[in-house]
Amino acid sequence: MAVQPRVIPPPAPEFALRIAALPVDRWTKCLQCGAFIYYKRLEKNLKVCPECNFHFRMSARERISFLLDPGSFQERDAELTPGDPLRFRDSMAYPARIAESRRRSGEREAAICGTGSIGGYPIVICALDFTFMGGSMGSVVGEKVTRSVELGVEMQTPVLVCCASGGARMQEGIVSLMQMAKTAAALAKLAEVGVPFFSLLANPTFGGVSASFATLGDVIMAEPKAHIGFAGPKVIEQTIRQKLPEGFQTAEFLFEKGQIDLVVPRAELPSVLKKFLAYHVKPAVLRAPVPSPSPSPRASTPTRAAWDCVQLARHPDRPNLSEYINALFDSFTELHGDRHQRDDPSIVGGLALLDGRPVMVLGHQKGRGTKQNIERNFGMPHPEGYRKALRLMQYAGRTGLPLLTFIDTPGAYPGLQAEERNQSEAIARNLLVMARLPIPVICTVIGEGGSGGALAIGVGDRVLMLENAIYSVISPEGCATILFKDSASAPRAAEVSRLTAQELLKLGVADELVPEPPDGAHTDFAETAASLKAALRRNLEALASLSGSELIDRRYARFRAFGSFSNGVQEQ
Amino acid sequence: MKQGSLEKSSTTPTDTSTVASCYAAGLQALEQGNVTAARDWAERCGALPDASRDSRCATLQGKIAVALGNFQEAANHFRTAMQLDPRELGLARQLVEVLQINAQLGEAVKVLENLAGKDPKPDVFIDLGYARLANGDRAGAREALERAAALQPQDKVVLFSLAQMYQAIDEPGLAVEILSKNLRSEGTSRLLNELAGLFLRLHRHRDAEETFRALGERDRAAELIAQHGIIWCRIKQTDWRRALEVALDATKLDRYGETTKFLTYAKDRFFANPLDASEREAELLRCLHDEMDEYAEVHSSDPIVA
């Protein structure tokens, strides 16, 4: 359906008058801590209790007003009014209930939509209003969300939907249920044209709203302590006949379970959103990259014994991903969770700027010291880590962001739960998806490249290796145990496995070596990071001119070429 | 300030020769939302020879700071203005306003106490009461609110504030007296929900039942909460038959949620005395309070009387 961009005049005067006439207590009692707060202080604090940080509900109009740049909001489709498809009547007729909600809320419906800007970046916004029939989604809410998304498609402008809803509107029955499919279908079109969708979940977000557009965001943010879920806690308790744990279905709970990217305090939302919007500005308007040192491949560095490389690649002081992220990028915003299981801390990913150019970054994260390494599981991802990586790769692929991956893992985690959650499929799926990403993909082995767990984020157009990094199908110790029946033969296994960067360059697995200081990256991190940054910049520049299909074709050819055989008889 | 008034003068906004005219022009610009112009007028005002002796320059700067959301700066300007013109009560009110926004409640209490002595109005005492309460002075808070009520015994806002204060200082009985005697007949569903909660807290189940009934009649959307409240009150009055009847009736509105719990318990009590009665009653009360809290949250911006 073609979208007719139209600016609708402000709401009818009686609504505006009603809003102005709403008497508000001069002092408001906090619903959580019971403190009395001067109402204007509460307003100044964006309706967050200054004593206990309780986030009071905000109307859709208040939310739009504080999120968008002053004066930038242009409301659209304000005139939309719901029908009564079922001629529904409970304790009162549906039209009477609508009229009552209008009187109470001062709004025509439970959603307000339009265009505006955040920090100067244009955005299409649709905000749901819980004060209007619990923010329930009937035809009008569904239509406004859909039209907002369609407008995003037409204007190639990011879309933000602010959710606060009990779910589908019962009074419109099956018609309201269909809004779930309608909004999701519109979002599929938005994804196809590569425009990002941001979803902000406020208290509460449940039912048909949470099971449609609310949880389909490329980035999903939630306000602290917001209650979010499909079925309400009381329904669940009654069904399973068990008490639910403290904090169940809160934003923090969802974050822990990998379902949302961020929990953002209300006051920080405009700046966080501005940052996300900045990541989606087309690179053409950004500053040109700084000329980088002369290109390699470089294969002339003094050869080091393979086992020495293994020791350096595993050195406890060797720089890890987060240290590279700090050194390489102008800014980085981490995204969390696989949307299904949890946020695996052994994979870190997010949006970043490399010399002002937006990129997606992801990689294995080891810790520094025992405590951190336990937290990061020694850089050994579970399936949910790979699924988080998959989600971010797909996000980058959809929105045209180059993907930079950093490999540093002993391998995928070999554990009971990892197998239960299908570790193999998680790795395999990434190989499949990476092969067809229509964006430049540059993979860098910064430490250990442990087998399939490394390759799961290693299918790139260019594979760089730090000089002392290693990459192999099995650890030298594993190889020694299996083939030499003696783990003490690991140095010999390392040698014959040809796992060093030098060897891999010769084999064509690596395309370029990034120089390290003579005694390893950890002895002069700044120098190593500068070399890596220059290499990334140069390779990114070289790939930038290729189309998506060219990149895919070349990547296919690159990996298609691996193999060593002769007609019918495989070489030894 | 010679004129003793902060009202807009009739001087034309283009006249830059007097503090009065600059002040008036600045106010006019602020009313029109033109803060830049207001600042220009404040600067011109400040450059005049008698500016340092006239509170209006500082007042205008304070108002501009408020418009810009700089409440700390606004407080400084209003303090200066008050020093220049201590008799101008409007300045004290403006200072109190920004102090309360800044949560500088110790100073706000002092200014309000001073103001209350000079201009004993109910709203001054209401602010004084809440500011004292937030400062931990419960007795002082109660005294201030009671003085407000004594000044305007029929004022609904004053009475509601007093009731809230009584609740805050653990005097629910006094809160109930005020709300039920003075506000109940015109009270909105928000007020009735609060009143019902107070009756429950005081174990006055007969009164609570009546209030729940009124709540259901006033707001059809609260019908189910009201039914649950009535069932609970019947249970606490050991009227099992009536509790069961209301619970059955409530199933017309809801056949899955809390109603089932109320219905099951009412039925069990009608025929026997279950061993887990106390646990189940605690659970039912928790459910009812959850529903009422949720209702209070949704309606927290509603008026208290129709």
mmCIF file of C-alpha atoms in Angstrom, chain A residues 216-508:
data_model
loop_
_atom_site.group_PDB
_atom_site.id
_atom_site.type_symbol
_atom_site.label_atom_id
_atom_site.label_comp_id
_atom_site.label_asym_id
_atom_site.label_seq_id
_atom_site.Cartn_x
_atom_site.Cartn_y
_atom_site.Cartn_z
ATOM 1 C CA LEU A 216 11.251 -7.801 16.584
ATOM 2 C CA GLY A 217 13.604 -4.872 17.044
ATOM 3 C CA ASP A 218 17.086 -4.906 15.589
ATOM 4 C CA VAL A 219 17.849 -3.319 18.922
ATOM 5 C CA ILE A 220 15.523 -3.842 21.868
ATOM 6 C CA MET A 221 15.786 -1.556 24.862
ATOM 7 C CA ALA A 222 13.728 -1.604 28.032
ATOM 8 C CA GLU A 223 13.250 0.733 30.948
ATOM 9 C CA PRO A 224 14.453 -0.510 34.348
ATOM 10 C CA LYS A 225 12.081 -2.873 36.152
ATOM 11 C CA ALA A 226 9.569 -2.773 33.274
ATOM 12 C CA HIS A 227 7.383 -5.884 33.242
ATOM 13 C CA ILE A 228 7.589 -7.655 29.916
ATOM 14 C CA GLY A 229 6.353 -11.030 28.781
ATOM 15 C CA PHE A 230 3.847 -12.968 26.771
ATOM 16 C CA ALA A 231 1.517 -14.349 29.441
ATOM 17 C CA GLY A 232 0.951 -12.345 32.599
ATOM 18 C CA PRO A 233 2.533 -13.616 35.818
ATOM 19 C CA LYS A 234 -0.816 -14.405 37.414
ATOM 20 C CA VAL A 235 -1.850 -16.566 34.466
ATOM 21 C CA ILE A 236 1.467 -18.413 34.620
ATOM 22 C CA GLU A 237 1.206 -18.943 38.366
ATOM 23 C CA GLN A 238 -2.274 -20.345 37.982
ATOM 24 C CA THR A 239 -1.256 -22.608 35.135
ATOM 25 C CA ILE A 240 1.870 -24.085 36.642
ATOM 26 C CA ARG A 241 0.651 -23.729 40.237
ATOM 27 C CA GLN A 242 4.015 -22.423 41.399
ATOM 28 C CA LYS A 243 5.204 -19.149 42.839
ATOM 29 C CA LEU A 244 7.264 -17.219 40.337
ATOM 30 C CA PRO A 245 10.742 -16.075 41.354
ATOM 31 C CA GLU A 246 11.369 -12.496 42.446
ATOM 32 C CA GLY A 247 12.036 -10.266 39.469
ATOM 33 C CA PHE A 248 10.462 -12.680 36.975
ATOM 34 C CA GLN A 249 9.514 -10.953 33.695
ATOM 35 C CA THR A 250 11.284 -7.721 34.595
ATOM 36 C CA ALA A 251 13.535 -5.955 32.102
ATOM 37 C CA GLU A 252 16.558 -7.139 34.075
ATOM 38 C CA PHE A 253 15.316 -10.725 33.945
ATOM 39 C CA LEU A 254 14.877 -10.499 30.184
ATOM 40 C CA PHE A 255 18.335 -9.017 29.816
ATOM 41 C CA GLU A 256 19.837 -11.893 31.754
ATOM 42 C CA LYS A 257 17.943 -14.322 29.552
ATOM 43 C CA GLY A 258 19.323 -12.714 26.405
ATOM 44 C CA GLN A 259 15.967 -11.398 25.206
ATOM 45 C CA ILE A 260 16.800 -7.708 25.079
ATOM 46 C CA ASP A 261 19.911 -5.721 24.243
ATOM 47 C CA LEU A 262 19.914 -3.080 26.915
ATOM 48 C CA VAL A 263 18.190 -1.839 30.041
ATOM 49 C CA VAL A 264 18.330 1.928 29.773
ATOM 50 C CA PRO A 265 17.334 4.398 32.496
ATOM 51 C CA ARG A 266 14.805 6.859 31.121
ATOM 52 C CA ALA A 267 17.087 9.887 31.346
ATOM 53 C CA GLU A 268 19.671 8.184 29.139
ATOM 54 C CA LEU A 269 17.283 7.127 26.385
ATOM 55 C CA PRO A 270 17.681 10.169 24.099
ATOM 56 C CA SER A 271 21.474 9.935 24.109
ATOM 57 C CA VAL A 272 21.446 6.155 23.627
ATOM 58 C CA LEU A 273 19.014 6.447 20.728
ATOM 59 C CA LYS A 274 21.068 9.238 19.205
ATOM 60 C CA LYS A 275 24.091 6.972 19.327
ATOM 61 C CA PHE A 276 22.215 4.141 17.599
ATOM 62 C CA LEU A 277 20.947 6.477 14.907
ATOM 63 C CA ALA A 278 24.498 7.735 14.309
ATOM 64 C CA TYR A 279 25.564 4.156 13.549
ATOM 65 C CA HIS A 280 23.125 4.087 10.674
ATOM 66 C CA VAL A 281 24.230 7.198 8.851
ATOM 67 C CA LYS A 282 25.501 6.317 5.386
ATOM 68 C CA PRO A 283 29.327 6.419 5.323
ATOM 69 C CA ALA A 284 29.375 8.852 2.393
ATOM 70 C CA VAL A 285 28.742 11.745 4.719
ATOM 71 C CA LEU A 286 31.445 10.708 7.138
ATOM 72 C CA ARG A 287 35.011 11.855 7.103
ATOM 73 C CA ALA A 288 37.378 10.151 4.686
ATOM 74 C CA PRO A 289 39.655 7.513 6.136
ATOM 75 C CA VAL A 290 43.192 8.475 6.998
ATOM 76 C CA PRO A 291 45.736 7.146 4.463
ATOM 77 C CA SER A 292 47.178 3.963 5.849
ATOM 78 C CA PRO A 293 50.666 2.477 5.660
ATOM 79 C CA SER A 294 51.722 0.495 2.654
ATOM 80 C CA PRO A 295 49.804 -2.681 2.062
ATOM 81 C CA SER A 296 51.073 -6.169 2.832
ATOM 82 C CA PRO A 297 50.743 -9.287 2.740
ATOM 83 C CA ARG A 298 53.768 -9.549 4.834
ATOM 84 C CA ALA A 299 55.581 -12.811 5.161
ATOM 85 C CA SER A 300 59.076 -11.667 5.807
ATOM 86 C CA THR A 301 59.164 -11.585 9.584
ATOM 87 C CA PRO A 302 61.651 -13.863 11.305
ATOM 88 C CA THR A 303 60.200 -17.311 11.725
ATOM 89 C CA ARG A 304 59.398 -18.403 15.251
ATOM 90 C CA ALA A 305 58.927 -21.977 16.342
ATOM 91 C CA ALA A 306 55.253 -23.026 16.231
ATOM 92 C CA TRP A 307 55.196 -23.935 19.900
ATOM 93 C CA ASP A 308 56.571 -20.481 20.775
ATOM 94 C CA CYS A 309 53.736 -18.956 18.768
ATOM 95 C CA VAL A 310 51.271 -21.107 20.714
ATOM 96 C CA GLN A 311 52.723 -19.782 23.962
ATOM 97 C CA LEU A 312 52.499 -16.197 22.746
ATOM 98 C CA ALA A 313 48.963 -16.625 21.408
ATOM 99 C CA ARG A 314 47.941 -17.887 24.840
ATOM 100 C CA HIS A 315 50.064 -15.463 26.842
ATOM 101 C CA PRO A 316 48.088 -14.256 29.883
ATOM 102 C CA ASP A 317 48.964 -10.649 29.053
ATOM 103 C CA ARG A 318 48.050 -10.908 25.386
ATOM 104 C CA PRO A 319 45.585 -8.136 24.475
ATOM 105 C CA ASN A 320 41.991 -9.337 24.310
ATOM 106 C CA LEU A 321 38.951 -8.215 22.355
ATOM 107 C CA SER A 322 37.699 -5.498 24.681
ATOM 108 C CA GLU A 323 41.175 -3.936 24.706
ATOM 109 C CA TYR A 324 41.254 -3.922 20.914
ATOM 110 C CA ILE A 325 37.758 -2.450 20.796
ATOM 111 C CA ASN A 326 38.856 0.419 23.039
ATOM 112 C CA ALA A 327 41.928 1.033 20.947
ATOM 113 C CA LEU A 328 40.499 0.650 17.446
ATOM 114 C CA PHE A 329 37.097 2.304 17.495
ATOM 115 C CA ASP A 330 35.860 5.846 18.085
ATOM 116 C CA SER A 331 32.815 4.510 19.845
ATOM 117 C CA PHE A 332 31.297 1.146 20.635
ATOM 118 C CA THR A 333 27.863 0.161 21.893
ATOM 119 C CA GLU A 334 27.562 -3.411 22.999
ATOM 120 C CA LEU A 335 24.455 -5.382 22.098
ATOM 121 C CA HIS A 336 23.435 -8.322 24.173
ATOM 122 C CA GLY A 337 21.704 -11.654 24.006
ATOM 123 C CA ASP A 338 20.658 -14.236 21.482
ATOM 124 C CA ARG A 339 16.927 -13.425 22.042
ATOM 125 C CA HIS A 340 16.363 -17.014 23.222
ATOM 126 C CA GLN A 341 18.590 -18.309 25.980
ATOM 127 C CA ARG A 342 20.932 -15.801 27.592
ATOM 128 C CA ASP A 343 23.701 -13.324 26.924
ATOM 129 C CA ASP A 344 26.887 -15.355 26.493
ATOM 130 C CA PRO A 345 29.767 -13.240 27.811
ATOM 131 C CA SER A 346 32.357 -15.171 25.818
ATOM 132 C CA ILE A 347 31.122 -13.468 22.663
ATOM 133 C CA VAL A 348 30.998 -9.689 22.602
ATOM 134 C CA GLY A 349 29.387 -7.752 19.790
ATOM 135 C CA GLY A 350 27.978 -4.394 18.973
ATOM 136 C CA LEU A 351 27.948 -1.327 16.810
ATOM 137 C CA ALA A 352 31.079 0.761 16.459
ATOM 138 C CA LEU A 353 32.657 3.575 14.498
ATOM 139 C CA LEU A 354 35.999 2.990 12.791
ATOM 140 C CA ASP A 355 37.310 6.403 11.819
ATOM 141 C CA GLY A 356 33.727 7.598 11.795
ATOM 142 C CA ARG A 357 32.570 4.695 9.659
ATOM 143 C CA PRO A 358 29.813 2.549 11.206
ATOM 144 C CA VAL A 359 30.648 -1.143 11.480
ATOM 145 C CA MET A 360 29.423 -4.196 13.322
ATOM 146 C CA VAL A 361 32.028 -5.713 15.595
ATOM 147 C CA LEU A 362 31.988 -9.112 17.200
ATOM 148 C CA GLY A 363 34.458 -11.524 18.602
ATOM 149 C CA HIS A 364 35.534 -13.945 21.280
ATOM 150 C CA GLN A 365 36.145 -12.360 24.642
ATOM 151 C CA LYS A 366 38.680 -13.816 27.026
ATOM 152 C CA GLY A 367 39.156 -12.418 30.491
ATOM 153 C CA ARG A 368 42.183 -10.948 32.153
ATOM 154 C CA GLY A 369 43.001 -13.081 35.192
ATOM 155 C CA THR A 370 41.244 -16.108 36.593
ATOM 156 C CA LYS A 371 38.088 -14.391 37.836
ATOM 157 C CA GLN A 372 37.392 -12.639 34.552
ATOM 158 C CA ASN A 373 38.301 -15.735 32.597
ATOM 159 C CA ILE A 374 35.778 -17.768 34.543
ATOM 160 C CA GLU A 375 33.165 -15.079 33.858
ATOM 161 C CA ARG A 376 34.049 -15.178 30.160
ATOM 162 C CA ASN A 377 34.336 -18.967 30.135
ATOM 163 C CA PHE A 378 37.913 -18.603 28.855
ATOM 164 C CA GLY A 379 36.541 -17.328 25.555
ATOM 165 C CA MET A 380 34.728 -20.588 24.819
ATOM 166 C CA PRO A 381 31.232 -19.798 23.565
ATOM 167 C CA HIS A 382 28.068 -21.754 24.192
ATOM 168 C CA PRO A 383 25.550 -22.086 21.352
ATOM 169 C CA GLU A 384 23.806 -18.943 22.585
ATOM 170 C CA GLY A 385 27.042 -17.029 22.048
ATOM 171 C CA TYR A 386 27.127 -18.124 18.422
ATOM 172 C CA ARG A 387 23.437 -17.319 18.097
ATOM 173 C CA LYS A 388 24.081 -13.829 19.436
ATOM 174 C CA ALA A 389 26.839 -13.522 16.833
ATOM 175 C CA LEU A 390 24.414 -14.784 14.188
ATOM 176 C CA ARG A 391 21.825 -12.193 15.167
ATOM 177 C CA LEU A 392 24.365 -9.395 14.922
ATOM 178 C CA MET A 393 25.724 -10.649 11.599
ATOM 179 C CA GLN A 394 22.211 -10.700 10.195
ATOM 180 C CA TYR A 395 21.537 -7.218 11.579
ATOM 181 C CA ALA A 396 24.721 -5.999 9.867
ATOM 182 C CA GLY A 397 23.775 -7.803 6.668
ATOM 183 C CA ARG A 398 20.310 -6.268 6.590
ATOM 184 C CA THR A 399 21.458 -2.741 7.278
ATOM 185 C CA GLY A 400 24.630 -2.778 5.175
ATOM 186 C CA LEU A 401 27.148 -2.410 7.993
ATOM 187 C CA PRO A 402 30.576 -3.974 7.323
ATOM 188 C CA LEU A 403 31.313 -6.810 9.720
ATOM 189 C CA LEU A 404 34.609 -7.021 11.588
ATOM 190 C CA THR A 405 35.168 -10.179 13.607
ATOM 191 C CA PHE A 406 37.972 -10.931 16.047
ATOM 192 C CA ILE A 407 38.895 -14.529 16.740
ATOM 193 C CA ASP A 408 40.456 -15.590 20.016
ATOM 194 C CA THR A 409 39.165 -18.863 21.400
ATOM 195 C CA PRO A 410 40.528 -22.225 22.459
ATOM 196 C CA GLY A 411 37.344 -23.578 20.856
ATOM 197 C CA ALA A 412 33.594 -23.814 21.258
ATOM 198 C CA TYR A 413 32.645 -24.907 24.782
ATOM 199 C CA PRO A 414 32.510 -28.695 25.044
ATOM 200 C CA GLY A 415 29.831 -29.193 27.679
ATOM 201 C CA LEU A 416 26.609 -30.959 28.455
ATOM 202 C CA GLN A 417 24.337 -27.955 28.113
ATOM 203 C CA ALA A 418 26.154 -26.805 24.999
ATOM 204 C CA GLU A 419 25.335 -30.134 23.376
ATOM 205 C CA GLU A 420 21.759 -30.037 24.638
ATOM 206 C CA ARG A 421 21.323 -26.688 22.961
ATOM 207 C CA ASN A 422 22.928 -27.965 19.743
ATOM 208 C CA GLN A 423 26.393 -26.479 19.578
ATOM 209 C CA SER A 424 27.003 -28.053 16.169
ATOM 210 C CA GLU A 425 24.000 -26.423 14.590
ATOM 211 C CA ALA A 426 24.892 -23.050 16.077
ATOM 212 C CA ILE A 427 28.344 -23.174 14.476
ATOM 213 C CA ALA A 428 27.059 -24.586 11.195
ATOM 214 C CA ARG A 429 24.340 -21.952 10.923
ATOM 215 C CA ASN A 430 26.906 -19.192 11.231
ATOM 216 C CA LEU A 431 29.003 -20.688 8.424
ATOM 217 C CA LEU A 432 25.909 -20.807 6.247
ATOM 218 C CA VAL A 433 24.834 -17.261 6.974
ATOM 219 C CA MET A 434 28.300 -15.708 6.796
ATOM 220 C CA ALA A 435 28.791 -17.197 3.357
ATOM 221 C CA ARG A 436 25.907 -15.124 2.011
ATOM 222 C CA LEU A 437 26.241 -11.826 3.885
ATOM 223 C CA PRO A 438 26.050 -9.036 1.289
ATOM 224 C CA ILE A 439 28.488 -6.866 3.225
ATOM 225 C CA PRO A 440 32.273 -6.689 3.584
ATOM 226 C CA VAL A 441 33.409 -9.207 6.207
ATOM 227 C CA ILE A 442 36.917 -8.980 7.633
ATOM 228 C CA CYS A 443 38.005 -11.564 10.170
ATOM 229 C CA THR A 444 41.103 -11.157 12.295
ATOM 230 C CA VAL A 445 42.701 -13.858 14.393
ATOM 231 C CA ILE A 446 44.104 -11.941 17.352
ATOM 232 C CA GLY A 447 45.082 -14.904 19.540
ATOM 233 C CA GLU A 448 43.958 -18.486 19.388
ATOM 234 C CA GLY A 449 41.866 -19.708 16.489
ATOM 235 C CA GLY A 450 40.501 -22.893 17.957
ATOM 236 C CA SER A 451 38.791 -25.021 15.328
ATOM 237 C CA GLY A 452 35.055 -24.738 14.519
ATOM 238 C CA GLY A 453 34.559 -22.404 17.435
ATOM 239 C CA ALA A 454 36.846 -19.952 15.655
ATOM 240 C CA LEU A 455 35.577 -20.558 12.142
ATOM 241 C CA ALA A 456 32.002 -19.885 13.338
ATOM 242 C CA ILE A 457 32.861 -16.197 13.118
ATOM 243 C CA GLY A 458 35.660 -16.608 10.588
ATOM 244 C CA VAL A 459 34.044 -16.842 7.159
ATOM 245 C CA GLY A 460 35.215 -13.551 5.728
ATOM 246 C CA ASP A 461 36.239 -11.831 2.527
ATOM 247 C CA ARG A 462 39.604 -11.168 4.102
ATOM 248 C CA VAL A 463 41.223 -13.088 6.930
ATOM 249 C CA LEU A 464 43.965 -11.265 8.795
ATOM 250 C CA MET A 465 46.202 -12.808 11.412
ATOM 251 C CA LEU A 466 48.390 -11.200 13.994
ATOM 252 C CA GLU A 467 51.915 -12.488 13.527
ATOM 253 C CA ASN A 468 51.879 -14.658 16.609
ATOM 254 C CA ALA A 469 48.295 -15.798 16.374
ATOM 255 C CA ILE A 470 47.495 -19.442 15.653
ATOM 256 C CA TYR A 471 44.610 -21.141 13.877
ATOM 257 C CA SER A 472 44.087 -24.879 13.735
ATOM 258 C CA VAL A 473 41.591 -27.681 13.525
ATOM 259 C CA ILE A 474 42.573 -28.987 16.960
ATOM 260 C CA SER A 475 44.774 -27.810 19.804
ATOM 261 C CA PRO A 476 48.379 -29.093 19.700
ATOM 262 C CA GLU A 477 47.702 -30.965 22.948
ATOM 263 C CA GLY A 478 44.652 -32.639 21.475
ATOM 264 C CA CYS A 479 46.478 -33.523 18.305
ATOM 265 C CA ALA A 480 49.406 -34.942 20.289
ATOM 266 C CA THR A 481 47.144 -37.081 22.434
ATOM 267 C CA ILE A 482 45.237 -38.500 19.494
ATOM 268 C CA LEU A 483 47.980 -38.940 16.954
ATOM 269 C CA PHE A 484 51.124 -39.312 19.064
ATOM 270 C CA LYS A 485 49.388 -40.865 22.057
ATOM 271 C CA ASP A 486 51.293 -38.415 24.236
ATOM 272 C CA SER A 487 50.229 -34.934 25.215
ATOM 273 C CA ALA A 488 53.838 -34.045 25.926
ATOM 274 C CA SER A 489 54.372 -34.098 22.184
ATOM 275 C CA ALA A 490 52.327 -30.939 21.802
ATOM 276 C CA PRO A 491 55.280 -28.870 20.499
ATOM 277 C CA ARG A 492 55.832 -31.430 17.780
ATOM 278 C CA ALA A 493 52.122 -31.486 17.003
ATOM 279 C CA ALA A 494 52.135 -27.703 16.768
ATOM 280 C CA GLU A 495 54.966 -27.846 14.289
ATOM 281 C CA VAL A 496 53.378 -30.438 12.009
ATOM 282 C CA SER A 497 49.922 -28.829 12.195
ATOM 283 C CA ARG A 498 51.299 -25.707 10.490
ATOM 284 C CA LEU A 499 49.125 -23.532 12.682
ATOM 285 C CA THR A 500 51.225 -20.366 12.696
ATOM 286 C CA ALA A 501 50.263 -17.224 10.869
ATOM 287 C CA GLN A 502 53.251 -17.606 8.553
ATOM 288 C CA GLU A 503 52.176 -21.092 7.538
ATOM 289 C CA LEU A 504 48.542 -20.150 7.157
ATOM 290 C CA LEU A 505 49.479 -17.287 4.910
ATOM 291 C CA LYS A 506 51.270 -19.750 2.673
ATOM 292 C CA LEU A 507 48.223 -22.040 2.722
ATOM 293 C CA GLY A 508 45.962 -19.141 1.747
#
